[in-house]
């Protein structure tokens, strides 16, 4: 995930679910210990740097960020508590990615099954994917004003391509052997799509969904640079204006840590929903 | 044509691009026969089976199953060399899906009964990768039987299994076949398997596959142990005859 701030552990990162036969990840306890160690090292580095620099506007100390956590949670910042800011941002992320994922699934299935449509529409999807979300945000502002609508549009459009591309590739590359097996059992074309092509595509679709949520996460701060309060992006923007670096860092942590949490939720959903991943 | 003909093949040829893969072939399979097609690999056995199943269209001549042009999923159950089970379904789920496609009522008892018919018990709830390769192929056979088509087509279903498992499955298939009496076409490159399973053995020439030998097997279809059957002098004679027919054609 692109937005996470948490230190990457020096040794094996959480593998992408399923069986990672090529990357044995050691014992669970060893991994936990490594991660904890990395956290401690990062914390010490941060503390030392802050003390040496003696410039809280450049690098605030961990203590200052902690104090801001307490203050924004009780008194609030820009008129809203930290939780409210985070809640609004999360709501935008959830709605935006939900729309984007639904659209991506639909478009992906169409692209994967209808040959001429793929020829026509694939470059368009790739084109949109290549654009940085901020580039089309201005357009949405002109079209939809500065309230909720353009933000949700931004997140939806940003989340759509990863799902569309993953779905189209997986649907198009459905194993002929399994499709034939279903047809031989008397499945209609539609039944074979529903019972074979789509389930077979699920692992790849899920990877696309995790990417999509990641993109939505990294776009939400951008989407909230305009009229973004309440919202973590708006909070960061306000803090930037007054050089309150500790609030900026706090906002980054809020986004990054919640992103980490959501991704791990998605991962555990994946192991539940797709037990056959890596088994075929 | 006689109404008792399950398969009727006339002047059938099939080419991939410029290369002729099979034919011309003339072959009639009466109802209830267990026909085994033997031939060296690459001689067009799979192609012939796919033509009978309706997955390929003849480039010349005709195939009729049950008096009509074959359509995939209508009239013929198919078992492939690989089990091709659906890993997102449990073992029982794979059978259920087949029953549903066939428009039959799906009950746990029916699933158990079909699995029992191929010698499997207490596996319905397992995931497909939690059973052995031999068991997977048994499930594939049960799945094909579930649909209750008049025709059963099997393309080297035991080729990827170890020798012990293969022999066990051959014996069990022989029994299932005797019990159901379904018209079957079984493809193999093993002479022993051909004579053991078939009520009729057809040897194909190397590419393009044509009929080199068409042999009735007069061995008892049931009520005889596998070892006893393999020990019969007729069994050895048939094996030798089929083996010769294949070896004569293969130029190494
Ligand atoms: N889809 C295909 N396209 C082109 N050539 C094929 C195709 N399938 C099979 N062939 C060729 O046709 C011949 C017969 O193949 P096949 O029916 O699979 O033989 P067998 O099952 O007896 O091994 C082989 O020479 C093979 O290379
Ligand atoms: Mg073959």
XYZ file of C-alpha atoms and ligand atoms in Angstrom:
560
model
C 0.000 0.000 0.000
C 1.393 3.332 -0.986
C 0.403 5.507 1.921
C 1.586 3.535 4.873
C 4.080 5.306 7.049
C 4.875 2.441 9.302
C 8.468 1.320 8.973
C 9.007 -1.523 6.609
C 10.433 -4.366 8.649
C 13.957 -5.200 7.552
C 13.120 -8.829 6.868
C 10.110 -10.502 5.255
C 7.107 -8.255 4.769
C 3.647 -9.784 5.193
C 3.361 -11.809 2.037
C 0.407 -11.182 -0.242
C -1.765 -13.823 1.369
C -2.072 -17.501 0.590
C 0.916 -19.741 0.406
C 4.185 -18.023 -0.256
C 6.180 -21.138 -0.920
C 9.072 -19.204 -2.402
C 9.379 -16.779 0.491
C 9.292 -18.614 3.803
C 8.525 -15.955 6.360
C 9.868 -17.585 9.510
C 7.854 -18.033 12.658
C 5.083 -15.669 13.619
C 6.925 -14.773 16.794
C 10.120 -13.971 14.929
C 8.235 -11.712 12.556
C 6.500 -9.893 15.396
C 9.816 -9.397 17.182
C 11.425 -8.057 14.014
C 8.600 -5.613 13.476
C 8.716 -4.429 17.054
C 12.452 -3.989 16.850
C 12.100 -1.954 13.649
C 9.497 0.249 15.356
C 11.765 0.866 18.328
C 14.722 1.683 16.072
C 12.609 4.109 14.067
C 11.310 5.738 17.221
C 14.815 6.217 18.631
C 16.060 7.640 15.315
C 13.141 10.052 15.237
C 13.643 11.170 18.836
C 17.406 11.678 18.342
C 16.961 13.589 15.077
C 14.332 15.866 16.652
C 16.645 16.627 19.579
C 19.670 17.289 17.405
C 17.778 19.487 14.941
C 16.035 21.519 17.662
C 13.610 22.810 15.033
C 10.061 21.576 15.785
C 8.727 23.333 12.680
C 10.954 21.064 10.623
C 10.912 17.845 12.637
C 8.574 17.769 15.611
C 9.509 15.432 18.443
C 7.460 12.282 19.039
C 6.303 13.854 22.293
C 4.930 16.914 20.506
C 2.986 14.721 18.063
C 1.607 12.728 21.000
C 0.498 15.939 22.687
C -1.247 16.967 19.477
C -2.995 13.591 19.424
C -4.397 14.312 22.892
C -5.269 17.921 22.048
C -6.962 17.241 18.684
C -8.845 14.340 20.183
C -10.235 16.442 23.075
C -10.315 20.085 21.954
C -10.302 19.371 18.245
C -8.564 21.124 15.380
C -10.173 23.396 12.776
C -13.401 22.907 14.694
C -13.470 19.095 14.592
C -11.900 16.354 16.654
C -9.276 14.077 15.122
C -11.765 11.237 15.075
C -14.264 13.338 13.141
C -11.608 14.305 10.600
C -10.579 10.701 10.205
C -14.178 9.482 10.094
C -15.092 11.841 7.263
C -11.982 10.899 5.295
C -12.665 7.194 5.797
C -16.244 7.666 4.692
C -15.025 9.300 1.484
C -12.524 6.495 0.941
C -15.130 3.795 1.513
C -17.778 5.348 -0.738
C -15.254 6.337 -3.391
C -13.579 2.947 -3.559
C -16.915 1.119 -3.409
C -18.147 2.996 -6.490
C -14.783 2.626 -8.199
C -14.603 -1.109 -7.464
C -18.162 -1.721 -8.663
C -17.489 0.215 -11.854
C -14.141 -1.488 -12.309
C -15.715 -4.940 -11.952
C -18.403 -4.162 -14.504
C -15.987 -2.646 -16.992
C -13.427 -5.399 -16.355
C -15.917 -8.197 -17.062
C -17.083 -6.426 -20.219
C -13.503 -5.838 -21.385
C -12.580 -9.427 -20.597
C -15.478 -10.963 -22.495
C -16.252 -8.653 -25.435
C -13.345 -8.640 -27.864
C -14.026 -5.434 -29.807
C -14.769 -3.532 -26.604
C -11.351 -4.469 -25.253
C -9.694 -3.148 -28.398
C -11.578 0.136 -28.107
C -11.626 0.735 -24.364
C -8.363 -0.686 -23.072
C -6.258 2.327 -24.127
C -8.797 4.601 -22.431
C -8.459 2.763 -19.122
C -4.671 2.780 -19.405
C -4.803 6.508 -20.243
C -6.810 7.279 -17.105
C -4.560 5.079 -15.039
C -1.516 7.041 -16.174
C -3.020 10.374 -15.038
C -2.237 11.545 -11.522
C -5.613 11.984 -9.753
C -4.901 15.647 -9.049
C -4.757 16.266 -12.780
C -8.438 15.525 -13.290
C -9.492 16.902 -9.906
C -9.518 20.437 -11.336
C -11.929 19.269 -13.997
C -14.267 17.773 -11.385
C -14.143 21.021 -9.383
C -15.254 22.931 -12.478
C -17.988 20.404 -13.198
C -19.276 19.610 -9.718
C -18.295 22.503 -7.436
C -16.260 22.154 -4.259
C -18.442 20.035 -2.025
C -18.614 16.263 -1.591
C -19.337 15.333 -5.207
C -15.978 16.103 -6.847
C -14.102 14.378 -4.009
C -16.127 11.187 -4.428
C -15.696 11.374 -8.190
C -11.961 11.732 -7.764
C -11.690 8.712 -5.492
C -14.012 6.603 -7.649
C -12.139 7.353 -10.861
C -8.814 6.753 -9.131
C -9.988 3.402 -7.704
C -11.594 2.124 -10.906
C -8.645 1.337 -13.208
C -6.773 -1.151 -10.972
C -9.924 -3.246 -10.551
C -10.906 -2.927 -14.206
C -7.472 -3.930 -15.456
C -7.099 -6.853 -13.030
C -10.619 -8.126 -13.734
C -10.272 -7.816 -17.508
C -6.952 -9.675 -17.510
C -8.232 -12.466 -15.271
C -11.517 -12.883 -17.131
C -9.809 -12.827 -20.502
C -7.195 -15.339 -19.362
C -9.696 -17.826 -17.926
C -8.292 -21.367 -18.251
C -9.935 -23.022 -21.265
C -9.611 -26.411 -19.563
C -11.944 -25.482 -16.716
C -14.381 -23.616 -18.961
C -14.529 -26.662 -21.235
C -15.117 -28.916 -18.230
C -18.123 -26.798 -17.274
C -19.430 -26.714 -20.855
C -19.035 -30.493 -21.033
C -21.249 -30.761 -17.957
C -23.921 -28.804 -19.794
C -23.267 -25.283 -18.519
C -24.547 -22.468 -20.711
C -22.149 -19.702 -21.697
C -23.517 -17.509 -18.909
C -23.331 -20.334 -16.336
C -19.728 -21.029 -17.299
C -18.929 -17.333 -16.835
C -20.654 -17.164 -13.466
C -19.406 -20.469 -12.068
C -15.932 -20.701 -13.584
C -14.603 -17.516 -15.156
C -15.566 -15.171 -12.308
C -14.535 -17.385 -9.354
C -11.296 -18.147 -11.179
C -10.700 -14.394 -11.499
C -11.391 -13.667 -7.821
C -7.785 -13.831 -6.569
C -6.640 -11.321 -9.190
C -9.717 -9.163 -8.640
C -8.935 -9.063 -4.958
C -5.407 -7.907 -5.629
C -6.942 -5.193 -7.830
C -9.282 -4.216 -4.993
C -6.406 -3.865 -2.541
C -4.581 -1.692 -5.047
C -7.747 0.358 -5.612
C -8.244 1.011 -1.904
C -4.581 1.973 -1.701
C -4.984 4.467 -4.539
C -8.125 5.891 -2.921
C -6.170 6.269 0.297
C -3.329 8.117 -1.338
C -5.753 10.339 -3.238
C -7.954 11.359 -0.326
C -5.509 13.908 1.076
C -5.237 15.457 -2.383
C -9.033 15.497 -2.714
C -9.324 17.311 0.611
C -6.923 20.111 -0.238
C -9.922 22.103 -1.417
C -12.738 22.654 1.095
C -11.557 19.554 2.904
C -12.557 20.351 6.502
C -13.649 18.146 8.168
C -11.239 15.587 6.781
C -7.652 14.569 7.486
C -6.518 16.272 4.267
C -8.194 19.520 5.311
C -6.651 19.275 8.757
C -3.183 18.758 7.279
C -3.749 21.648 4.896
C -4.718 23.995 7.741
C -1.762 22.852 9.837
C 0.553 23.440 6.897
C -0.653 27.049 6.683
C 0.396 27.701 10.277
C 3.529 25.544 10.069
C 2.163 23.198 12.743
C 4.327 20.340 11.651
C 3.282 18.158 14.581
C -0.333 18.243 13.400
C 0.767 17.438 9.836
C 2.715 14.418 11.078
C -0.202 13.376 13.249
C -2.503 13.524 10.215
C -0.072 11.409 8.198
C 0.016 8.856 10.979
C -3.780 8.763 11.193
C -4.099 8.092 7.473
C -1.221 5.642 7.309
C -2.169 3.570 10.338
C -5.844 3.352 9.395
C -4.709 2.331 5.900
C -2.597 -0.414 7.387
C -5.584 -1.600 9.403
C -7.925 -1.630 6.413
C -5.415 -3.480 4.279
C -4.994 -6.169 6.907
C -8.802 -6.460 7.113
C -8.899 -6.922 3.347
C -6.144 -9.513 3.571
C -7.949 -11.570 6.174
C -11.167 -11.293 4.165
C -9.203 -12.612 1.213
C -7.960 -15.711 3.036
C -11.563 -16.397 4.099
C -13.176 -15.746 0.718
C -10.493 -17.298 -1.477
C -9.175 -20.360 0.341
C -7.970 -21.846 -2.948
C -5.553 -19.010 -3.687
C -2.176 -20.492 -4.546
C -3.618 -24.027 -4.551
C -4.154 -24.404 -8.275
C -28.700 -46.097 -39.589
C -29.768 -48.390 -36.815
C -31.372 -46.690 -33.836
C -29.071 -48.644 -31.548
C -25.993 -46.790 -32.830
C -24.667 -44.466 -30.146
C -21.985 -42.999 -32.411
C -21.787 -42.985 -36.176
C -18.704 -41.617 -37.916
C -18.547 -41.333 -41.722
C -15.481 -40.289 -43.723
C -14.443 -38.067 -40.833
C -11.335 -35.903 -41.208
C -9.969 -33.058 -39.127
C -7.112 -30.717 -39.953
C -5.422 -28.058 -37.893
C -4.521 -25.526 -40.548
C -2.693 -27.472 -43.259
C -1.932 -30.560 -41.172
C -4.348 -33.441 -41.298
C -4.637 -34.715 -37.707
C -7.191 -37.535 -38.133
C -8.946 -39.461 -40.788
C -10.557 -40.360 -42.920
C -12.300 -42.566 -40.367
C -15.454 -44.678 -40.555
C -16.646 -46.079 -37.264
C -19.938 -47.136 -35.740
C -20.338 -47.669 -32.017
C -23.460 -49.570 -30.935
C -25.161 -48.750 -27.658
C -23.620 -50.269 -24.533
C -20.180 -50.797 -26.045
C -17.003 -49.883 -24.182
C -14.743 -48.782 -27.006
C -11.065 -48.140 -26.337
C -9.042 -46.045 -28.772
C -5.315 -46.853 -28.652
C -2.514 -45.169 -30.498
C 0.844 -43.475 -30.155
C 0.795 -40.000 -28.734
C 0.077 -37.314 -31.314
C -1.920 -39.649 -33.552
C -5.138 -37.712 -33.091
C -6.937 -39.578 -30.287
C -7.855 -36.446 -28.358
C -8.929 -34.722 -31.547
C -11.230 -37.625 -32.398
C -12.736 -37.560 -28.901
C -13.237 -33.784 -29.058
C -14.994 -34.223 -32.399
C -17.344 -36.765 -30.816
C -17.925 -34.394 -27.865
C -18.694 -31.485 -30.204
C -15.777 -29.345 -29.063
C -14.254 -29.514 -32.554
C -16.042 -29.392 -35.900
C -15.104 -31.891 -38.644
C -13.272 -30.426 -41.603
C -14.642 -33.347 -43.623
C -17.203 -36.116 -43.221
C -19.591 -36.307 -40.290
C -20.056 -37.374 -36.691
C -23.441 -38.231 -35.262
C -24.126 -39.060 -31.613
C -27.567 -40.397 -30.807
C -28.478 -39.577 -34.421
C -27.666 -35.862 -34.146
C -24.724 -33.519 -34.514
C -22.859 -33.476 -31.200
C -23.185 -30.364 -29.036
C -20.884 -29.859 -26.010
C -22.638 -30.701 -22.758
C -25.529 -32.412 -24.507
C -25.418 -36.168 -24.742
C -21.835 -36.879 -23.663
C -20.023 -36.718 -20.325
C -16.323 -35.988 -20.568
C -13.354 -36.930 -18.386
C -9.979 -35.400 -19.191
C -6.402 -36.382 -18.429
C -6.352 -33.722 -15.708
C -9.248 -33.865 -13.213
C -10.217 -30.237 -14.003
C -12.145 -29.898 -10.742
C -13.257 -26.411 -9.684
C -11.054 -25.466 -6.706
C -13.512 -22.816 -5.448
C -16.013 -25.614 -4.817
C -15.677 -28.445 -2.337
C -15.600 -31.997 -3.659
C -19.346 -32.275 -3.059
C -19.836 -28.817 -4.566
C -18.295 -30.014 -7.812
C -20.849 -32.837 -8.022
C -23.685 -30.499 -7.062
C -22.789 -28.140 -9.872
C -22.972 -30.990 -12.378
C -26.364 -32.070 -11.005
C -27.629 -28.505 -11.223
C -26.524 -28.125 -14.861
C -28.302 -31.379 -15.639
C -31.489 -29.996 -14.071
C -31.565 -32.720 -11.431
C -32.559 -32.282 -7.824
C -29.533 -31.678 -5.663
C -29.492 -33.572 -2.376
C -26.676 -34.577 -0.068
C -27.736 -38.219 -0.490
C -27.477 -38.033 -4.270
C -23.989 -36.508 -3.981
C -22.898 -39.210 -1.540
C -24.340 -41.902 -3.759
C -22.453 -40.646 -6.814
C -19.194 -40.414 -4.859
C -19.751 -43.899 -3.446
C -20.213 -45.212 -6.976
C -16.582 -44.325 -7.715
C -15.423 -45.673 -4.369
C -15.245 -42.424 -2.388
C -16.636 -41.911 1.110
C -16.606 -38.933 3.489
C -14.866 -36.588 1.080
C -17.795 -34.361 0.070
C -16.804 -31.594 2.459
C -13.095 -31.628 1.590
C -11.440 -29.050 -0.624
C -10.307 -30.419 -3.960
C -6.608 -30.037 -3.122
C -7.034 -31.989 0.099
C -7.550 -35.297 -1.724
C -5.025 -37.333 -3.712
C -4.629 -37.206 -7.478
C -6.336 -40.579 -7.840
C -9.263 -39.418 -5.711
C -9.520 -36.232 -7.754
C -9.818 -38.276 -10.927
C -12.523 -40.387 -9.244
C -14.437 -37.199 -8.472
C -14.062 -36.141 -12.104
C -15.603 -39.449 -13.180
C -18.426 -39.122 -10.645
C -19.055 -35.600 -11.934
C -19.316 -36.864 -15.498
C -21.609 -39.718 -14.393
C -23.844 -37.298 -12.481
C -25.113 -35.740 -15.681
C -26.406 -39.122 -16.878
C -25.635 -38.623 -20.524
C -26.044 -41.681 -22.742
C -22.354 -41.377 -23.663
C -19.193 -41.243 -21.559
C -15.953 -40.036 -23.150
C -12.644 -40.424 -21.313
C -9.346 -38.996 -22.581
C -6.393 -40.791 -20.950
C -7.925 -40.224 -17.521
C -5.383 -42.390 -15.690
C -2.240 -41.429 -17.594
C -0.990 -39.007 -14.956
C -1.412 -41.435 -12.038
C 1.092 -43.797 -10.470
C 0.930 -47.463 -11.513
C -0.786 -48.775 -8.348
C -3.462 -46.096 -8.332
C -3.981 -46.560 -12.052
C -4.644 -50.303 -11.701
C -7.098 -49.720 -8.870
C -8.981 -47.123 -10.911
C -9.022 -49.374 -13.964
C -10.638 -52.139 -11.912
C -13.186 -49.778 -10.410
C -14.033 -48.188 -13.750
C -14.534 -51.656 -15.205
C -17.055 -52.383 -12.451
C -18.814 -49.034 -12.746
C -19.051 -49.556 -16.476
C -20.476 -53.059 -16.076
C -23.000 -51.700 -13.568
C -24.162 -48.701 -15.599
C -23.768 -50.246 -19.047
C -23.207 -46.792 -20.507
C -21.703 -46.472 -23.973
C -18.127 -45.305 -23.451
C -15.166 -44.245 -25.528
C -11.906 -44.473 -23.621
C -8.669 -43.107 -25.035
C -5.309 -44.496 -23.939
C -1.834 -45.207 -25.219
C -1.482 -48.246 -22.947
C -2.079 -51.613 -24.601
C -2.708 -53.324 -21.264
C -5.274 -50.721 -20.242
C -7.012 -51.048 -23.607
C -7.457 -54.808 -23.432
C -8.358 -54.720 -19.742
C -11.109 -52.124 -20.129
C -12.467 -52.467 -23.626
C -15.248 -54.591 -25.007
C -13.793 -53.441 -28.314
C -10.363 -52.034 -29.086
C -9.604 -49.771 -32.041
C -5.947 -49.099 -32.858
C -5.138 -45.852 -34.648
C -2.196 -45.284 -36.980
C 0.289 -42.471 -36.338
C -0.792 -39.069 -37.635
C -3.079 -38.778 -39.462
C -4.956 -41.194 -37.205
C -6.743 -43.895 -39.162
C -8.101 -47.236 -38.071
C -5.317 -49.834 -38.143
C -7.113 -52.577 -36.234
C -10.659 -53.042 -35.000
C -10.939 -55.847 -32.477
C -13.799 -57.335 -30.487
C -12.721 -58.292 -26.966
C -14.556 -61.405 -25.891
C -13.459 -61.325 -22.276
C -16.046 -61.489 -19.470
C -17.246 -57.972 -18.481
C -17.999 -58.735 -14.848
C -17.808 -61.334 -12.117
C -14.102 -61.890 -12.533
C -11.210 -60.618 -10.440
C -8.693 -58.342 -12.117
C -5.740 -60.675 -11.548
C -7.677 -63.621 -12.852
C -8.650 -61.662 -15.965
C -5.076 -60.575 -16.621
C -3.991 -64.194 -16.171
C -6.262 -65.552 -18.924
C -4.471 -66.816 -22.053
C -6.970 -64.877 -24.204
C -5.928 -61.693 -22.395
C -2.283 -62.298 -23.262
C -3.167 -63.092 -26.882
C -5.222 -59.915 -27.277
C -2.467 -57.864 -25.707
C 0.043 -59.275 -28.145
C -2.217 -58.604 -31.119
C -2.934 -55.000 -30.149
C 0.714 -54.437 -29.256
C 1.795 -55.702 -32.687
C -0.706 -53.512 -34.471
C 0.728 -50.460 -32.736
C 4.393 -51.385 -33.038
C 4.076 -52.258 -36.738
C 2.914 -48.739 -37.425
C 5.302 -46.811 -35.289
C 8.566 -46.080 -37.018
C 11.114 -45.109 -34.428
N -5.233 -27.002 -31.264
C -4.328 -27.544 -32.110
N -3.753 -26.791 -33.064
C -2.859 -27.318 -33.923
N -2.474 -28.604 -33.909
C -3.006 -29.414 -32.986
C -3.963 -28.929 -32.034
N -4.334 -29.955 -31.225
C -3.622 -31.023 -31.661
N -2.845 -30.707 -32.712
C -1.977 -31.636 -33.457
O -2.778 -32.662 -33.959
C -2.182 -33.919 -33.771
C -3.072 -34.833 -32.952
O -3.159 -34.326 -31.634
P -4.002 -35.048 -30.497
O -5.373 -35.279 -31.009
O -3.862 -34.256 -29.273
O -3.220 -36.438 -30.383
P -3.210 -37.502 -29.196
O -4.338 -37.186 -28.275
O -3.351 -38.813 -29.862
O -1.885 -37.396 -28.527
C -0.836 -33.667 -33.106
O 0.152 -33.696 -34.088
C -0.962 -32.285 -32.540
O 0.268 -31.635 -32.576
Mg -4.292 -36.666 -26.182
